[in-house]
Short mmCIF file of C-alpha atoms in Angstrom, two decimals:
data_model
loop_
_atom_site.label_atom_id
_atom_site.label_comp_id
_atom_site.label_asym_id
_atom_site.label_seq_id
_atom_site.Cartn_x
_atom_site.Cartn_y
_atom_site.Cartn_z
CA UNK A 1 -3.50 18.37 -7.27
CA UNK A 2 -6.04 17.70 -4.13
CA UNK A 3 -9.31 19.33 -4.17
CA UNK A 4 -11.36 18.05 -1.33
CA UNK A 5 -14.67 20.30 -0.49
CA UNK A 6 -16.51 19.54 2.75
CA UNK A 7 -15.38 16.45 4.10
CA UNK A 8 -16.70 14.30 6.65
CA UNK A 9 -16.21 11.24 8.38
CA UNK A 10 -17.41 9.93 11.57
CA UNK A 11 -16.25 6.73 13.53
CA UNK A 12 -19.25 6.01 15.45
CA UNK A 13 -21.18 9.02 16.96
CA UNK A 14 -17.37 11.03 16.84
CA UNK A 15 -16.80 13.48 13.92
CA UNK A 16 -13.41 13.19 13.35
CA UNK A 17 -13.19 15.27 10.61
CA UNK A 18 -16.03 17.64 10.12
CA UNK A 19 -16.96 19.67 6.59
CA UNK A 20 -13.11 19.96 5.50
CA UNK A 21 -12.55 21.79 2.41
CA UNK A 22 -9.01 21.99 1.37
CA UNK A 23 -7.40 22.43 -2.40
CA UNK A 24 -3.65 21.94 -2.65
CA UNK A 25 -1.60 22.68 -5.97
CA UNK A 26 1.26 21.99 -7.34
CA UNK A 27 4.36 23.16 -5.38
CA UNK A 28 3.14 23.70 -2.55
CA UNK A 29 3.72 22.56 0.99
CA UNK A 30 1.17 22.44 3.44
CA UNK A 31 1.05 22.06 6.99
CA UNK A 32 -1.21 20.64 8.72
CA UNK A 33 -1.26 21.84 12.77
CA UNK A 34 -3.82 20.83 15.72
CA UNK A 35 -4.36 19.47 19.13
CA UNK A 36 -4.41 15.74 19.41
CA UNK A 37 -7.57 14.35 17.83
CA UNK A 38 -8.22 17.32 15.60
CA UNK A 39 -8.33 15.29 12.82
CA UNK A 40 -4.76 15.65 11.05
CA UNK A 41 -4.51 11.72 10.52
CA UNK A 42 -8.08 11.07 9.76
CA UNK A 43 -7.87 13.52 7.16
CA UNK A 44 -4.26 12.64 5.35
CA UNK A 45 -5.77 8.55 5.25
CA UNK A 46 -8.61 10.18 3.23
CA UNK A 47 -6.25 12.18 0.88
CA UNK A 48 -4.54 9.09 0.69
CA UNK A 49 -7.24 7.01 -0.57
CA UNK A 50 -7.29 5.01 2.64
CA UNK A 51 -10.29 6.07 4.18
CA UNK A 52 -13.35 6.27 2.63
CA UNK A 53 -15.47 10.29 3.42
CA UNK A 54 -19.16 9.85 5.22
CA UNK A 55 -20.17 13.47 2.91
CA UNK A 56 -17.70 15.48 0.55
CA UNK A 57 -16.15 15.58 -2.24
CA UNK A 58 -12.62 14.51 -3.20
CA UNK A 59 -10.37 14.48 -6.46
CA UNK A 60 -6.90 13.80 -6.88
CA UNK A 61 -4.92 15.60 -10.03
CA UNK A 62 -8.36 16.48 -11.70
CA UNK A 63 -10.34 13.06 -11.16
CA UNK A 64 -12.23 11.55 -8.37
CA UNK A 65 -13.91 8.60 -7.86
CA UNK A 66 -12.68 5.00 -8.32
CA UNK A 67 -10.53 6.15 -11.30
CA UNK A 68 -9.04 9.19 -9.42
CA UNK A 69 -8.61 7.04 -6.48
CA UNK A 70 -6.69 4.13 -8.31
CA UNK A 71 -4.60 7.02 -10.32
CA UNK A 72 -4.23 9.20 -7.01
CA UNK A 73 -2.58 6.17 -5.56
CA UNK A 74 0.03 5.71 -8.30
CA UNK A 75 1.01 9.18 -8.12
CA UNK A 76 0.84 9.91 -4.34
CA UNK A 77 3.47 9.11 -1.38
CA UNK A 78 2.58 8.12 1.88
CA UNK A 79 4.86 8.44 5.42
CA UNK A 80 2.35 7.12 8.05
CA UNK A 81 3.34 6.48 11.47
CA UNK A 82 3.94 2.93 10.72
CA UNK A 83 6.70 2.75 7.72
CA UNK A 84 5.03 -0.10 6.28
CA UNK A 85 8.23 -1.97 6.07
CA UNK A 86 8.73 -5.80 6.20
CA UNK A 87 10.61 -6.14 9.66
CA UNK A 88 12.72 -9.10 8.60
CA UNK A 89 13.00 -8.41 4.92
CA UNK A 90 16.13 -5.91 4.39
CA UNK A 91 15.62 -2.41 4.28
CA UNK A 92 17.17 -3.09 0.42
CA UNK A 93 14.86 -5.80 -0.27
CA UNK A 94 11.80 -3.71 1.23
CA UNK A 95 12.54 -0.84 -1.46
CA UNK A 96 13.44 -2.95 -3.91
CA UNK A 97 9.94 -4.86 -3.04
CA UNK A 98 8.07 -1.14 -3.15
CA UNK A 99 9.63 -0.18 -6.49
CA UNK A 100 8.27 -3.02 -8.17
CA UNK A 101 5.20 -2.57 -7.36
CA UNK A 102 5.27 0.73 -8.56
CA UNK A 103 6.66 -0.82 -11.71
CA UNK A 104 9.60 1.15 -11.62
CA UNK A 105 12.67 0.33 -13.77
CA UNK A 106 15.71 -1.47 -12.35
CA UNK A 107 14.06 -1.34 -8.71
CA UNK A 108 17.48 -2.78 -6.55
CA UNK A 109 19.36 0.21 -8.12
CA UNK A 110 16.51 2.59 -7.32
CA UNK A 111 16.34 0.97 -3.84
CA UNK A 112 20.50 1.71 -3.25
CA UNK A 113 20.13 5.03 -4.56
CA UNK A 114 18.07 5.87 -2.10
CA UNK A 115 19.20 4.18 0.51
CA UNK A 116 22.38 6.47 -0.17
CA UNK A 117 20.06 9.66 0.17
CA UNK A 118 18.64 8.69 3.32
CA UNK A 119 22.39 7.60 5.13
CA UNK A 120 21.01 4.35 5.62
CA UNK A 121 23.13 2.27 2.78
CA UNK A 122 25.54 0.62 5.51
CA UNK A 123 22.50 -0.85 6.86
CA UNK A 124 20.49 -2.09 3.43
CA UNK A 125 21.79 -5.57 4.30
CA UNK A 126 20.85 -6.32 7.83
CA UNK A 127 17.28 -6.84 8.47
CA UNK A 128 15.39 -3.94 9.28
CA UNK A 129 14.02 -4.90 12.68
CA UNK A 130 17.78 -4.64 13.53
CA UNK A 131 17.66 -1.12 12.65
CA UNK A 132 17.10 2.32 15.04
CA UNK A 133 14.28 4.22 14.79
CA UNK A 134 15.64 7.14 12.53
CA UNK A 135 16.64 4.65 10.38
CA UNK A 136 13.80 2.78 9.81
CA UNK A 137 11.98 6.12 9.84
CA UNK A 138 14.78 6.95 6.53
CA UNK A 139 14.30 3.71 5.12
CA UNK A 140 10.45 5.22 4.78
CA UNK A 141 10.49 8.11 3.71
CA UNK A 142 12.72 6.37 0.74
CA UNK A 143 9.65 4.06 0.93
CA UNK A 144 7.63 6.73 0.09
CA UNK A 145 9.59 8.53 -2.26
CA UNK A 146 10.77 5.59 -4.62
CA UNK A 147 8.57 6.15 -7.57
CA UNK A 148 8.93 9.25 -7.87
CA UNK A 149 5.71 11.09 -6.27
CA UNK A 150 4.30 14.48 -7.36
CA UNK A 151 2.89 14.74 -4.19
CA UNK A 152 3.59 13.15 -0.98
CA UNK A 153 1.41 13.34 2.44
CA UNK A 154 3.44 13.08 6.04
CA UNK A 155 1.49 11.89 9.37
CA UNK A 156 3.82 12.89 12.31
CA UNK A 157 7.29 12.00 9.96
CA UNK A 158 9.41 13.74 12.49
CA UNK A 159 8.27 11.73 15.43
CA UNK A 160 11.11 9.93 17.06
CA UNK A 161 13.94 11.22 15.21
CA UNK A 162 17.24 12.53 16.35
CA UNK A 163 18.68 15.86 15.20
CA UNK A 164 20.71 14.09 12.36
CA UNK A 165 17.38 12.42 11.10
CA UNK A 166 15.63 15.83 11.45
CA UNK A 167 17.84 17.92 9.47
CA UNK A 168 18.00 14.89 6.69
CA UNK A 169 13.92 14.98 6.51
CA UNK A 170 13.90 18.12 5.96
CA UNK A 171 16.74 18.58 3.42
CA UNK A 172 14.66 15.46 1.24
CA UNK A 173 11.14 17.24 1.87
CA UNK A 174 12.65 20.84 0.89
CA UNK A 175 14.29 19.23 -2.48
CA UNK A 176 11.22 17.03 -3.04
CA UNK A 177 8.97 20.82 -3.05
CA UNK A 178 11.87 22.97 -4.89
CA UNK A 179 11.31 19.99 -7.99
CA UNK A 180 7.62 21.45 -8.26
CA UNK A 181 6.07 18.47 -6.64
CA UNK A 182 3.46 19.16 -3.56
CA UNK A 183 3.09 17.66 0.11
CA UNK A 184 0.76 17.82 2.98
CA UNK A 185 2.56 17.13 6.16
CA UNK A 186 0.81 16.81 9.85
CA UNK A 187 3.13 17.79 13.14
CA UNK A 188 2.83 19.08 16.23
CA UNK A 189 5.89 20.76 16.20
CA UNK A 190 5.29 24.01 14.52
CA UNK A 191 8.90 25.24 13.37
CA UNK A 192 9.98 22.05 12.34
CA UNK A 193 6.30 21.89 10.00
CA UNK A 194 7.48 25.48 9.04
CA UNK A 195 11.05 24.68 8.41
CA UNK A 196 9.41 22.83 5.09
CA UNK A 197 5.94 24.37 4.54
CA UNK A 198 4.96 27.98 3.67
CA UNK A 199 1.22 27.43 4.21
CA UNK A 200 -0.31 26.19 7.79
CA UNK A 201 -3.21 24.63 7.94
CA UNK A 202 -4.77 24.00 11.53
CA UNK A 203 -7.81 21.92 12.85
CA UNK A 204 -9.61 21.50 15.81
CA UNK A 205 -12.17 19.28 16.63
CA UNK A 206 -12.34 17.75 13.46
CA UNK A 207 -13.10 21.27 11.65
CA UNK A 208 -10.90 23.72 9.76
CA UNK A 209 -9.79 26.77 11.59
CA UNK A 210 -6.95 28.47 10.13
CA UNK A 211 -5.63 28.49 6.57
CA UNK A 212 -2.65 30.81 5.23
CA UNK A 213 0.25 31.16 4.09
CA UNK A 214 2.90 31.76 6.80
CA UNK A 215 5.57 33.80 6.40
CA UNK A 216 6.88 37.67 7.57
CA UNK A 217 4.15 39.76 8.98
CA UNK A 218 1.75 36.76 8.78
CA UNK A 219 3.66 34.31 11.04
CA UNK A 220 2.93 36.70 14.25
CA UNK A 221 -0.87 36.51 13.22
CA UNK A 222 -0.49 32.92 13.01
CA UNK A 223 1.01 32.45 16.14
CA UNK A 224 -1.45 34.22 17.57
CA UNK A 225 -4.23 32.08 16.16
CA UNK A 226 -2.63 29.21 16.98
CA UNK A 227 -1.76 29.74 20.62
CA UNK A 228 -5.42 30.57 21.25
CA UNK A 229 -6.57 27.66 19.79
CA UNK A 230 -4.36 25.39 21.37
CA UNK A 231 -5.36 27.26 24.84
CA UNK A 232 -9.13 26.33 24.33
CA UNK A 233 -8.20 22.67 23.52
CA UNK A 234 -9.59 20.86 26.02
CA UNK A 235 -6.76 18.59 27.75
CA UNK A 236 -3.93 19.82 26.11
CA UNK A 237 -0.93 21.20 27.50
CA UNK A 238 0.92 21.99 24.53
CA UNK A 239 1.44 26.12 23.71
CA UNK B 1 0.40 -11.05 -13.35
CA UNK B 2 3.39 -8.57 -12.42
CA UNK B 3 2.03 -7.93 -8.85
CA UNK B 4 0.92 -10.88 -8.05
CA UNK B 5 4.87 -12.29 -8.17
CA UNK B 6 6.16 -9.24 -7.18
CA UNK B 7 3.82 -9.60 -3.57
CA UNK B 8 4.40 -13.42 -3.78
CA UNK B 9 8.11 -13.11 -4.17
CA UNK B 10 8.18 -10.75 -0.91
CA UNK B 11 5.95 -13.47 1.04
CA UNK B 12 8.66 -15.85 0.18
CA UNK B 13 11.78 -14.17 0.54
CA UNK B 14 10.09 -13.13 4.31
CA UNK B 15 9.66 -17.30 4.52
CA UNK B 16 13.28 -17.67 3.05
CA UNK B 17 14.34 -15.03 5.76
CA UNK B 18 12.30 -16.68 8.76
CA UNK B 19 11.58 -20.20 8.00
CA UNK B 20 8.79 -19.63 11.10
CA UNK B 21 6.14 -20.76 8.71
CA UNK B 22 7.33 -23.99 6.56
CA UNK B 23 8.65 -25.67 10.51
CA UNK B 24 5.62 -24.56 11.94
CA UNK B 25 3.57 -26.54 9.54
CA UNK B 26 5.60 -29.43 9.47
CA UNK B 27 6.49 -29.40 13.20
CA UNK B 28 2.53 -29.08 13.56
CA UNK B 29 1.15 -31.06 10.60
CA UNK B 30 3.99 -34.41 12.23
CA UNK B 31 2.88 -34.29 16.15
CA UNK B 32 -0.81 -34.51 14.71
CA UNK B 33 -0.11 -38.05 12.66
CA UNK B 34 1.93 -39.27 15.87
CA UNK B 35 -0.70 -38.78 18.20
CA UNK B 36 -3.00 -40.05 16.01
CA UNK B 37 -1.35 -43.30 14.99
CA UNK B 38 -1.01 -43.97 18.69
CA UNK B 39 -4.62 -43.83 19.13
CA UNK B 40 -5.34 -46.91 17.20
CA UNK B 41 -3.41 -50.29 17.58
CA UNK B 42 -1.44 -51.27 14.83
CA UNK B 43 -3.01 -54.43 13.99
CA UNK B 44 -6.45 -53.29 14.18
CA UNK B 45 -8.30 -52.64 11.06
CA UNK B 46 -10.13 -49.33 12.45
CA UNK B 47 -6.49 -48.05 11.92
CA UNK B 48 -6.65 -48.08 8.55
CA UNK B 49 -10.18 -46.73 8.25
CA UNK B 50 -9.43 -43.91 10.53
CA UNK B 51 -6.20 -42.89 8.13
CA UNK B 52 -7.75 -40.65 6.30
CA UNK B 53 -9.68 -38.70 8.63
CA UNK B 54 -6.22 -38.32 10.52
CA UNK B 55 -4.82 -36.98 7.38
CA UNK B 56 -7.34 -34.40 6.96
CA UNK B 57 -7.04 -33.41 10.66
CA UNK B 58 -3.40 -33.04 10.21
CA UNK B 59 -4.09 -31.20 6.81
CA UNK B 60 -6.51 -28.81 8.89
CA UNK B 61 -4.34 -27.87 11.64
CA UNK B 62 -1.42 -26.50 9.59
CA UNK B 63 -3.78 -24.76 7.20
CA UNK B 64 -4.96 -22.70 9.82
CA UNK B 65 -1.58 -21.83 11.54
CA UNK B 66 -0.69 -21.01 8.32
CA UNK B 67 -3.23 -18.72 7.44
CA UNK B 68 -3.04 -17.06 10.87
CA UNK B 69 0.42 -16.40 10.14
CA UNK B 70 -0.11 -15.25 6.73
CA UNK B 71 -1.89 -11.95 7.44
CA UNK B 72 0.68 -11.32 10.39
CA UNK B 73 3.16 -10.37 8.64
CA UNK B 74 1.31 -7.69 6.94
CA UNK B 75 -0.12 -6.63 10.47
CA UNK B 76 3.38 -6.02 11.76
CA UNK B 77 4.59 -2.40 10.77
CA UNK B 78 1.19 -1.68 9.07
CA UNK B 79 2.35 -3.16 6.00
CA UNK B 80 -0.85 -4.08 4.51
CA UNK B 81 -1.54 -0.33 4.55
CA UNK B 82 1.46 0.04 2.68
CA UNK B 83 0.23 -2.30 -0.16
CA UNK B 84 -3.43 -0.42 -0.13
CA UNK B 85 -2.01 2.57 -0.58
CA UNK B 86 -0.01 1.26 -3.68
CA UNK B 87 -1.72 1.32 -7.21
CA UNK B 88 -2.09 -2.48 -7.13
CA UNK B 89 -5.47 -4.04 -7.38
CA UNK B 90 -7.16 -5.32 -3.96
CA UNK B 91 -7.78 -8.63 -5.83
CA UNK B 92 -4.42 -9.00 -7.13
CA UNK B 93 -3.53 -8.65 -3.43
CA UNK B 94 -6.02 -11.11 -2.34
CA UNK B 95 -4.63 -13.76 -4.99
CA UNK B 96 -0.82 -13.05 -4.24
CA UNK B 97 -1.05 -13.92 -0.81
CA UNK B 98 -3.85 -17.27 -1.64
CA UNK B 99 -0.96 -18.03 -3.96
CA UNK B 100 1.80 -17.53 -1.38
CA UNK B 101 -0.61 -19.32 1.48
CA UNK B 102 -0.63 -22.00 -1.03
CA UNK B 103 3.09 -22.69 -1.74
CA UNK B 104 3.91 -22.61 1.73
CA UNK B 105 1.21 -25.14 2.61
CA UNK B 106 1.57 -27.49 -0.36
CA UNK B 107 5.42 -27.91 0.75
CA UNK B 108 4.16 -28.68 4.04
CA UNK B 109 2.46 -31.30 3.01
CA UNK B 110 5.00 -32.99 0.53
CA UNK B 111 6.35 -33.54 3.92
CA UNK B 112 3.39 -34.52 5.76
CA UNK B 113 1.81 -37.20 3.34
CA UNK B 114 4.94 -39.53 3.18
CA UNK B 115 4.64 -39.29 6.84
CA UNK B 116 1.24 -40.29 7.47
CA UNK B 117 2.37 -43.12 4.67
CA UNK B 118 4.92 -44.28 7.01
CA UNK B 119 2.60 -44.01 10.22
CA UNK B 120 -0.67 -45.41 9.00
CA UNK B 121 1.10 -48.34 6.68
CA UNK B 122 -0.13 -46.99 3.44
CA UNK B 123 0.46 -49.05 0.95
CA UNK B 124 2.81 -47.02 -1.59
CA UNK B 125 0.81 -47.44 -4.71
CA UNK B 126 -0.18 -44.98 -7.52
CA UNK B 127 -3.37 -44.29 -5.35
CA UNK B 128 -1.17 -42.40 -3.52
CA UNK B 129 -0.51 -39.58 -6.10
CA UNK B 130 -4.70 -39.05 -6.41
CA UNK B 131 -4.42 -38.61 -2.08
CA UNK B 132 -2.10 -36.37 -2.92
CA UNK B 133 -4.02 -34.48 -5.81
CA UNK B 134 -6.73 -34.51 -3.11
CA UNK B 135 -5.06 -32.84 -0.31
CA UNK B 136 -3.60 -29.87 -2.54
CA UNK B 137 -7.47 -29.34 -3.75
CA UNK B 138 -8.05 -29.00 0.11
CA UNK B 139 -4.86 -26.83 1.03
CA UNK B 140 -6.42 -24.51 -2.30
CA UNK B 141 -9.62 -24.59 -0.85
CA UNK B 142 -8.32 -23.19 2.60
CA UNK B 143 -5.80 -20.80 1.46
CA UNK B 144 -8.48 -19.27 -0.98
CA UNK B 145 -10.91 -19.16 2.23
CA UNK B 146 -8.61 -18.94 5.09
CA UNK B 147 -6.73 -15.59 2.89
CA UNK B 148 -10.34 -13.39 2.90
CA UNK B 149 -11.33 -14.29 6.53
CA UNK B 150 -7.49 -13.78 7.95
CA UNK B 151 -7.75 -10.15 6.11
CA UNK B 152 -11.17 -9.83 8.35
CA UNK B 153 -9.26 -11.84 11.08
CA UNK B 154 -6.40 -9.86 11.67
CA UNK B 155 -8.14 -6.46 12.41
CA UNK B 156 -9.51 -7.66 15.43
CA UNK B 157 -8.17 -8.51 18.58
CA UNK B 158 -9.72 -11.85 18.84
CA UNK B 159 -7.87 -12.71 15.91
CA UNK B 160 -6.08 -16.13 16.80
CA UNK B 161 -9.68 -16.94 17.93
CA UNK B 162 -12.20 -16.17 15.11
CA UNK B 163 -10.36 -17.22 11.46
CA UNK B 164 -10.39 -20.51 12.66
CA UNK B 165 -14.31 -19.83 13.90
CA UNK B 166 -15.12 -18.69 10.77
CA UNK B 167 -13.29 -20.78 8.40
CA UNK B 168 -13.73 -24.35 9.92
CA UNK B 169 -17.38 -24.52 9.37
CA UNK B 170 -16.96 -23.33 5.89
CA UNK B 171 -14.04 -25.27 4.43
CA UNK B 172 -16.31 -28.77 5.86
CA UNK B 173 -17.68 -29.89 2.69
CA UNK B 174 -14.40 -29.32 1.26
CA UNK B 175 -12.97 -31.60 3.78
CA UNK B 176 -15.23 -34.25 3.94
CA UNK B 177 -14.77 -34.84 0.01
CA UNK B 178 -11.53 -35.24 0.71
CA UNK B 179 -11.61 -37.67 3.23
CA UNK B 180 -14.02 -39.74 1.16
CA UNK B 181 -11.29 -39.40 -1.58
CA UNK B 182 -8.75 -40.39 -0.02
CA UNK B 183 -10.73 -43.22 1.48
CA UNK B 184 -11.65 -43.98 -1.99
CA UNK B 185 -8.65 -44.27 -3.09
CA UNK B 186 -6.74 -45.91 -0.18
CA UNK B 187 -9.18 -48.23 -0.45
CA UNK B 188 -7.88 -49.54 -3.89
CA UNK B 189 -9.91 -47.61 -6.20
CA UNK B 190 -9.09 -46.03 -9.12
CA UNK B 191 -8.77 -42.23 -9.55
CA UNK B 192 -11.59 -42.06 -12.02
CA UNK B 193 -13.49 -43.61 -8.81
CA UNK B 194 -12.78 -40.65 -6.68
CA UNK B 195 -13.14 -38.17 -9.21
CA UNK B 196 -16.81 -36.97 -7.73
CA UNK B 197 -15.31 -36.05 -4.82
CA UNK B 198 -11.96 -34.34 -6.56
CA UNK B 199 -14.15 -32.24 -9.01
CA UNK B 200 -16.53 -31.35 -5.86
CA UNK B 201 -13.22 -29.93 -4.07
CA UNK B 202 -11.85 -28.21 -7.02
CA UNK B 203 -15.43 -26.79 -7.55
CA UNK B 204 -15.53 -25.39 -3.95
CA UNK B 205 -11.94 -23.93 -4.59
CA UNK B 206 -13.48 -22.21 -7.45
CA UNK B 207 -16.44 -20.62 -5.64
CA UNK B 208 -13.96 -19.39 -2.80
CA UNK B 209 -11.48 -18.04 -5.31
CA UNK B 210 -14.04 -16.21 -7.05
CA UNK B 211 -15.63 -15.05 -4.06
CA UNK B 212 -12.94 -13.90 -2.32
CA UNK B 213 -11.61 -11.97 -5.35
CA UNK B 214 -14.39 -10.31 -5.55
CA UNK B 215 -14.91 -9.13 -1.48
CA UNK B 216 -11.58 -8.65 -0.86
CA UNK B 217 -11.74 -4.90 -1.74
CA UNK B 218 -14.59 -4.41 0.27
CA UNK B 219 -13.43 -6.21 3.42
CA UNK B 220 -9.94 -4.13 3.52
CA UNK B 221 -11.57 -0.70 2.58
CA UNK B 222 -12.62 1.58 5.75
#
């Protein structure tokens, strides 16, 4: 679905992301785990067509380019840190908005649909500054997930929420993988990235350090790997 | 065509929501013809003379609050992300909101011109529907500028500062053919009269359209 080999792109004299090779398929959730400024952002804008790679290689469901990059775009979903939602347009009217121009059919009862999956169709009325956090933070992820993605990517997506919001993420994200579609999600938080994702992915410094598939005997090796690399981060405190 | 209504639609429904724009411009677009009738006396002929360039002033002021606000409320939220990140094409994007820019401004001044009318003494003849035709060339002109530069705008900090920086000097020509329209025209001539200066504005709209159709894609990309 993604194939990206050696990517790089610099913002000024920084490397942000540093000769990144990385090849997700279909069905499979990855996550992606570092120290702040690793790179996890910098890299999911370039998966998502958003940022443009200084050196590399990347192609979305079998074509790169401007072609791959207009078709990647069609076919990808996006939860960035922002939710991209119109603050005094209803939460209803945003998805409704999204759907169409996605040119999906009958977009307001696409847009209450999923408002119902996300708990937020009390609140599809009022305008969405009015609404909490988790909300708004449901109201995208429905966002992202209107038209039907086959694979979405996730900056931070659990940032913010309560328990309630939590648990709902993750029920979406685990249907949204068990349908055979893909996603790339970025987190500190390593069991909640786990909770969805049976491959881990973690960068430091811009550069690719780990890359496996987590699970039984290979989650204490991971651990392992991961707790020494966030112990050489320089000015973190997280373990 | 389907995007483009489907992104102008939101703009409006965000307007029909808000109303901050439409008063804005017509709050703005009114103080500027009252100040400026009060700077001439009544009975003075300079009045008259000076009606057009206090149009145009007016005209100018509430273009570029509107096109400051335009790109605003895809700053809030990181919407215009959102839309990048969507299949739709970066020059539909760029139209939809030169379209949207537009509305919003034309209404504006459907409110503005019987005003300055009513301030400056205008004479309510036919002339009045070529000052008209004149001033939505103009409002064209700087929503189809004013839309690229607020995208360039609105990523910096200095935003409020530089669109009107870099758009004033360029829209000029625009401007100044349409104050020598309307003076045409106000003047008693005929609209075949002030056509040079018409097709010169709706020329200049053309080059900015096209232009800014064209660069849009590259100005949003990073």
């Amino acid at each position: 679905m993604i194939d990206a080999n050696g990517l790089v792109r610099r913002f000024g004299p920084l490397v942000a992301v540093d000769r990144v090779n990385l090849a997700v398929g279909a069905g499979e959730a990855v996550a992606l785990f570092g120290p702040n400024g690793a790179g996890k952002s910098t890299l999911l804008r370039m998966l998502a067509t958003l940022l443009q790679p200084d050196a590399g290689t990347l192609a979305w469901f079998g074509r790169s380019g401007h072609g791959g990059r207009r078709d990647a775009r069609r076919r990808l979903g996006l939860l960035s840190h922002q939710s991209f939602l119109y603050p005094d347009l209803t939460p209803a009217q945003n998805l409704a908005f999204y759907a169409r121009l996605y040119g999906v059919e009958d977009p307001q009862r696409r847009a209450a649909e999923w408002l119902r999956r996300v708990g937020v169709a009390g609140w599809g009325q009022r305008p969405l500054r009015t609404l909490s956090r988790g909300r708004e933070q449901g109201c995208a992820l429905a966002r992202a997930l209107i038209h039907g993605p086959e694979m979405i990517l996730l900056d931070e997506p659990f940032t913010g929420l309560d328990r309630g919001g939590v648990d709902m993420l993750i029920d979406v994200l685990r249907d949204f993988v068990e349908r055979g579609s893909s996603l790339i999600l970025s987190t500190h938080d390593v069991e909640l990235g786990l909770a969805v994702c049976q491959r881990a992915v973690v960068l430091r410094r811009g550069r690719k350090v780990w890359d496996g598939i987590v699970g039984g005997a290979a989650r204490a090796e991971f651990d392992e790997a991961y707790a020494r690399i966030f112990a050489t981060a320089p000015g973190n405190s997280h373990a | 065509m389907r995007e483009i209504l489907t992104l102008v639609r939101k703009d409006l429904d965000v307007e029909v929501r808000t109303k901050e724009t439409l008063a804005s411009l017509l709050l703005l677009g009114l103080l500027t013809l009252l100040v400026l009738s009060f700077a001439f006396d009544p009975t003075s002929a300079m009045r008259a003379e000076a009606a057009p360039g206090a149009l145009w002033v007016a005209v100018t002021f509430a273009g570029v609050l509107a096109l400051g606000r335009a790109f605003l409320i895809e700053r809030e939220n990181d919407c215009l992300e959102g839309l990048l990140a969507s299949p739709v094409d970066r020059g539909n994007i760029y139209l939809a909101k030169t379209l949207s820019t537009f509305v919003l401004m034309a209404i504006a001044q459907l409110g503005i011109v019987p005003v300055f009318v009513l301030f400056f003494d205008v004479e309510p003849t036919p002339a009045l529907v070529g000052v008209l035709a004149a001033v939505m060339l103009g409002v064209l002109g700087l929503a189809a500028l004013g839309s690229l530069l607020a995208a360039i705008a609105v990523r910096t900090r200095a935003r409020e500062v530089l669109l009107p920086l870099l758009m004033l000097p360029l829209i000029v020509p625009a401007f100044i053919a349409g104050v020598r329209a309307t003076q045409d025209l106000l003047a008693g001539g005929s609209l075949a009269a002030a056509q040079p200066w018409l097709g010169s504005m709706l020329a200049i709209d053309v080059i900015f359209l096209v232009v800014g159709w064209l660069l849009f894609g590259a100005v949003v990309e990073e």
